[in-house]
Amino acid sequence: MRCAELTLLVDESPAEVLDALADLSGFPAHAPDVRSVVVVPDPERPGESVSRWEVHFRSGTLRWSERDRVDRENLRIDFAQEDGDFQHFEGSWQLREVPSGCEIRFVARFDFGVVSLAQLLDPAAERVLKDNVARALTGWFTGARPAGAVPAAAGRS
């Protein structure tokens, strides 16, 4: 199973970042490879929803539905595929307050389930995931930067 990890810093509070990230339908506006995200809140489970994703990948489109759970107390969003193109896809967004604002740690574990193509597909999928997360965060939050980088101008775009 492949793991994609990315940690960035932004100049906003964890609560503001969590509110923005919890609205998954905002991803297509900030990450061009994300073609669409449709979010359906679960009325029986407060803080949970099912989101349907379409993401450009190589010469086609990856599609999946995932269950998303927002844990405001722990500044965390967990997700796990319910159906779709991956054999396995799950991960989290973990936020942490830091002196300059908020650290965002994204982790996704995935497996296409095609052993013979894993060496080709897995690195490409990891790159697409990381690129889309970095683009989305850079588009959403002014001053988004890799952990350890010097802060840019504060504020949200």
GROMACS .gro file of C-alpha atoms in nm:
model
  157
    1MET     CA    1   0.000   0.000   0.000
    2ARG     CA    2   0.130   0.344  -0.097
    3CYS     CA    3   0.124   0.645   0.136
    4ALA     CA    4   0.116   1.009   0.026
    5GLU     CA    5   0.206   1.263   0.295
    6LEU     CA    6   0.229   1.640   0.283
    7THR     CA    7   0.272   1.899   0.559
    8LEU     CA    8   0.214   2.270   0.503
    9LEU     CA    9   0.186   2.580   0.717
   10VAL     CA   10  -0.072   2.856   0.675
   11ASP     CA   11  -0.116   3.191   0.848
   12GLU     CA   12  -0.463   3.118   0.988
   13SER     CA   13  -0.609   2.957   1.297
   14PRO     CA   14  -0.678   2.584   1.296
   15ALA     CA   15  -1.051   2.654   1.342
   16GLU     CA   16  -1.059   2.869   1.025
   17VAL     CA   17  -0.865   2.608   0.830
   18LEU     CA   18  -1.088   2.326   0.953
   19ASP     CA   19  -1.400   2.518   0.849
   20ALA     CA   20  -1.258   2.569   0.500
   21LEU     CA   21  -1.135   2.210   0.454
   22ALA     CA   22  -1.461   2.065   0.589
   23ASP     CA   23  -1.632   2.215   0.282
   24LEU     CA   24  -1.483   1.963   0.040
   25SER     CA   25  -1.686   2.104  -0.248
   26GLY     CA   26  -1.435   2.392  -0.257
   27PHE     CA   27  -1.152   2.173  -0.389
   28PRO     CA   28  -1.226   2.209  -0.764
   29ALA     CA   29  -1.190   2.588  -0.740
   30HIS     CA   30  -0.834   2.552  -0.612
   31ALA     CA   31  -0.700   2.232  -0.771
   32PRO     CA   32  -0.749   2.211  -1.149
   33ASP     CA   33  -0.719   1.830  -1.167
   34VAL     CA   34  -1.014   1.795  -0.928
   35ARG     CA   35  -1.303   1.802  -1.173
   36SER     CA   36  -1.584   1.779  -0.920
   37VAL     CA   37  -1.670   1.706  -0.559
   38VAL     CA   38  -2.032   1.655  -0.456
   39VAL     CA   39  -2.091   1.647  -0.080
   40VAL     CA   40  -2.400   1.491   0.078
   41PRO     CA   41  -2.424   1.548   0.456
   42ASP     CA   42  -2.534   1.246   0.660
   43PRO     CA   43  -2.839   1.363   0.860
   44GLU     CA   44  -2.808   1.064   1.096
   45ARG     CA   45  -2.440   1.125   1.178
   46PRO     CA   46  -2.357   1.487   1.266
   47GLY     CA   47  -2.013   1.584   1.137
   48GLU     CA   48  -2.017   1.315   0.870
   49SER     CA   49  -2.083   1.327   0.499
   50VAL     CA   50  -2.032   1.128   0.183
   51SER     CA   51  -1.840   1.300  -0.095
   52ARG     CA   52  -1.818   1.189  -0.458
   53TRP     CA   53  -1.491   1.283  -0.631
   54GLU     CA   54  -1.380   1.300  -0.995
   55VAL     CA   55  -1.010   1.372  -1.045
   56HIS     CA   56  -0.811   1.387  -1.369
   57PHE     CA   57  -0.545   1.114  -1.363
   58ARG     CA   58  -0.311   1.044  -1.652
   59SER     CA   59  -0.539   1.025  -1.958
   60GLY     CA   60  -0.859   0.949  -1.769
   61THR     CA   61  -1.063   1.020  -1.459
   62LEU     CA   62  -1.047   0.862  -1.115
   63ARG     CA   63  -1.386   0.836  -0.944
   64TRP     CA   64  -1.468   0.740  -0.588
   65SER     CA   65  -1.706   0.804  -0.301
   66GLU     CA   66  -1.571   0.849   0.047
   67ARG     CA   67  -1.710   0.890   0.396
   68ASP     CA   68  -1.573   1.203   0.562
   69ARG     CA   69  -1.579   1.266   0.936
   70VAL     CA   70  -1.499   1.607   1.084
   71ASP     CA   71  -1.371   1.595   1.444
   72ARG     CA   72  -1.364   1.960   1.554
   73GLU     CA   73  -1.241   1.882   1.905
   74ASN     CA   74  -0.928   1.711   1.771
   75LEU     CA   75  -0.887   1.937   1.463
   76ARG     CA   76  -0.905   1.639   1.230
   77ILE     CA   77  -1.087   1.516   0.923
   78ASP     CA   78  -1.080   1.143   0.845
   79PHE     CA   79  -1.186   0.992   0.515
   80ALA     CA   80  -1.228   0.640   0.377
   81GLN     CA   81  -1.342   0.528   0.035
   82GLU     CA   82  -1.680   0.354   0.025
   83ASP     CA   83  -1.661   0.264  -0.345
   84GLY     CA   84  -1.462   0.363  -0.650
   85ASP     CA   85  -1.149   0.311  -0.853
   86PHE     CA   86  -0.914   0.233  -0.565
   87GLN     CA   87  -0.914  -0.103  -0.395
   88HIS     CA   88  -0.828   0.088  -0.077
   89PHE     CA   89  -0.820   0.463  -0.008
   90GLU     CA   90  -0.822   0.630   0.333
   91GLY     CA   91  -0.651   0.907   0.518
   92SER     CA   92  -0.675   1.221   0.724
   93TRP     CA   93  -0.619   1.592   0.756
   94GLN     CA   94  -0.465   1.670   1.095
   95LEU     CA   95  -0.437   2.033   1.202
   96ARG     CA   96  -0.215   2.173   1.475
   97GLU     CA   97  -0.178   2.524   1.609
   98VAL     CA   98   0.174   2.664   1.565
   99PRO     CA   99   0.311   3.012   1.646
  100SER     CA  100   0.271   3.128   1.284
  101GLY     CA  101  -0.084   2.990   1.244
  102CYS     CA  102  -0.169   2.631   1.155
  103GLU     CA  103   0.019   2.322   1.046
  104ILE     CA  104  -0.180   2.103   0.806
  105ARG     CA  105  -0.073   1.741   0.772
  106PHE     CA  106  -0.237   1.540   0.494
  107VAL     CA  107  -0.192   1.162   0.483
  108ALA     CA  108  -0.352   0.924   0.233
  109ARG     CA  109  -0.299   0.550   0.205
  110PHE     CA  110  -0.408   0.386  -0.118
  111ASP     CA  111  -0.389   0.075  -0.329
  112PHE     CA  112  -0.529   0.025  -0.678
  113GLY     CA  113  -0.525  -0.350  -0.632
  114VAL     CA  114  -0.340  -0.414  -0.959
  115VAL     CA  115  -0.008  -0.565  -0.854
  116SER     CA  116   0.132  -0.580  -1.207
  117LEU     CA  117   0.080  -0.202  -1.255
  118ALA     CA  118   0.168  -0.085  -0.903
  119GLN     CA  119   0.517   0.038  -0.999
  120LEU     CA  120   0.365   0.256  -1.271
  121LEU     CA  121   0.035   0.371  -1.116
  122ASP     CA  122   0.125   0.418  -0.749
  123PRO     CA  123   0.403   0.678  -0.789
  124ALA     CA  124   0.191   0.872  -1.040
  125ALA     CA  125  -0.113   0.866  -0.809
  126GLU     CA  126   0.100   0.978  -0.514
  127ARG     CA  127   0.231   1.271  -0.719
  128VAL     CA  128  -0.121   1.370  -0.833
  129LEU     CA  129  -0.254   1.355  -0.476
  130LYS     CA  130   0.031   1.567  -0.338
  131ASP     CA  131   0.015   1.818  -0.624
  132ASN     CA  132  -0.361   1.862  -0.590
  133VAL     CA  133  -0.344   1.903  -0.212
  134ALA     CA  134  -0.060   2.156  -0.242
  135ARG     CA  135  -0.244   2.350  -0.515
  136ALA     CA  136  -0.570   2.350  -0.319
  137LEU     CA  137  -0.405   2.475   0.000
  138THR     CA  138  -0.203   2.737  -0.185
  139GLY     CA  139  -0.519   2.857  -0.357
  140TRP     CA  140  -0.727   2.856  -0.041
  141PHE     CA  141  -0.482   3.012   0.202
  142THR     CA  142  -0.246   3.302   0.139
  143GLY     CA  143   0.097   3.219   0.276
  144ALA     CA  144   0.060   2.841   0.242
  145ARG     CA  145   0.410   2.695   0.241
  146PRO     CA  146   0.590   2.371   0.315
  147ALA     CA  147   0.659   2.312   0.684
  148GLY     CA  148   0.987   2.481   0.776
  149ALA     CA  149   0.953   2.760   0.516
  150VAL     CA  150   0.950   3.130   0.602
  151PRO     CA  151   0.595   3.276   0.631
  152ALA     CA  152   0.458   3.494   0.351
  153ALA     CA  153   0.190   3.762   0.384
  154ALA     CA  154  -0.089   3.671   0.625
  155GLY     CA  155  -0.454   3.638   0.532
  156ARG     CA  156  -0.691   3.426   0.340
  157SER     CA  157  -0.774   3.468  -0.026
   0.00000   0.00000   0.00000
